[in-house]
Amino acid sequence: MMKIVPIVLNILIIGLFLYSKLLPYKDKLNPQYKNIFVFFNSLFTPIFNFLKKIIKPLQVGKGLFVDMSQVVLLVLFLILLNTF
């Protein structure tokens, strides 16, 4: 059981990275990859919606904001990964 948790966390981290990169192009994905994207979308969207209520976007320039919910989720995954 303890060996499975780091593997799952690594998959979630990779999924989060790919999700953030592919989100603008979700309509252009092949069916094989679209199914994987839909899985991660259904997993991450409720978490992001919850975090967006708590964490405001960070202003990094004039009219330029960064959504911190993805960063916070990544940090949480990395902290969990280091505890196992």
Protein backbone atom coordinates (compact mmCIF):
# COMPACT_ATOMS: atom_id res chain seq x y z
CA MET A 1 0.00 0.00 0.00
CA MET A 2 2.75 2.45 0.91
CA LYS A 3 4.47 1.91 -2.46
CA ILE A 4 1.29 2.69 -4.37
CA VAL A 5 0.74 6.17 -2.87
CA PRO A 6 3.91 7.76 -4.37
CA ILE A 7 3.08 6.25 -7.77
CA VAL A 8 -0.46 7.67 -7.64
CA LEU A 9 0.87 11.08 -6.55
CA ASN A 10 3.38 11.09 -9.41
CA ILE A 11 0.59 10.27 -11.86
CA LEU A 12 -1.50 13.11 -10.43
CA ILE A 13 1.41 15.56 -10.77
CA ILE A 14 2.01 14.56 -14.38
CA GLY A 15 -1.73 14.69 -15.03
CA LEU A 16 -1.91 18.19 -13.54
CA PHE A 17 0.94 19.36 -15.75
CA LEU A 18 -0.57 17.91 -18.91
CA TYR A 19 -4.03 19.15 -17.95
CA SER A 20 -2.78 22.72 -17.62
CA LYS A 21 -0.95 22.51 -20.95
CA LEU A 22 -3.77 20.86 -22.91
CA LEU A 23 -6.74 22.76 -21.48
CA PRO A 24 -6.73 25.42 -24.24
CA TYR A 25 -6.61 22.66 -26.90
CA LYS A 26 -9.12 20.20 -25.42
CA ASP A 27 -11.36 20.36 -28.51
CA LYS A 28 -8.50 19.31 -30.80
CA LEU A 29 -7.44 16.18 -28.90
CA ASN A 30 -7.62 12.73 -30.47
CA PRO A 31 -10.34 10.50 -28.95
CA GLN A 32 -7.74 8.33 -27.21
CA TYR A 33 -6.21 11.30 -25.40
CA LYS A 34 -9.51 13.11 -24.96
CA ASN A 35 -10.73 10.28 -22.70
CA ILE A 36 -7.67 10.70 -20.48
CA PHE A 37 -8.14 14.46 -20.48
CA VAL A 38 -11.81 14.08 -19.49
CA PHE A 39 -10.77 11.84 -16.58
CA PHE A 40 -8.30 14.40 -15.23
CA ASN A 41 -10.75 17.24 -15.94
CA SER A 42 -13.42 15.52 -13.85
CA LEU A 43 -10.86 15.01 -11.10
CA PHE A 44 -9.31 18.49 -11.04
CA THR A 45 -12.25 20.77 -11.85
CA PRO A 46 -14.06 20.37 -8.49
CA ILE A 47 -10.76 20.89 -6.65
CA PHE A 48 -9.97 24.02 -8.67
CA ASN A 49 -13.47 25.41 -8.13
CA PHE A 50 -13.09 24.91 -4.38
CA LEU A 51 -9.60 26.45 -4.27
CA LYS A 52 -10.65 29.45 -6.40
CA LYS A 53 -13.16 30.36 -3.69
CA ILE A 54 -10.37 30.46 -1.10
CA ILE A 55 -7.35 31.68 -3.07
CA LYS A 56 -7.47 34.83 -5.17
CA PRO A 57 -5.52 35.12 -8.44
CA LEU A 58 -2.07 36.69 -8.01
CA GLN A 59 -1.47 39.88 -9.98
CA VAL A 60 1.90 39.64 -11.72
CA GLY A 61 1.56 42.62 -14.04
CA LYS A 62 -0.80 45.28 -15.28
CA GLY A 63 -4.00 43.38 -16.00
CA LEU A 64 -2.09 40.05 -15.76
CA PHE A 65 -3.14 37.51 -13.16
CA VAL A 66 -1.99 33.95 -12.37
CA ASP A 67 -4.50 31.35 -11.18
CA MET A 68 -2.89 30.13 -7.98
CA SER A 69 -5.20 27.14 -7.50
CA GLN A 70 -3.04 24.97 -9.79
CA VAL A 71 0.13 26.06 -7.99
CA VAL A 72 -1.39 25.32 -4.58
CA LEU A 73 -2.55 21.89 -5.73
CA LEU A 74 0.92 21.12 -7.09
CA VAL A 75 2.52 22.16 -3.80
CA LEU A 76 0.08 19.96 -1.87
CA PHE A 77 0.88 16.98 -4.12
CA LEU A 78 4.62 17.56 -3.65
CA ILE A 79 4.26 17.82 0.13
CA LEU A 80 2.28 14.59 0.19
CA LEU A 81 4.86 12.93 -2.04
CA ASN A 82 7.65 13.89 0.37
CA THR A 83 5.79 12.45 3.35
CA PHE A 84 5.56 8.97 1.78
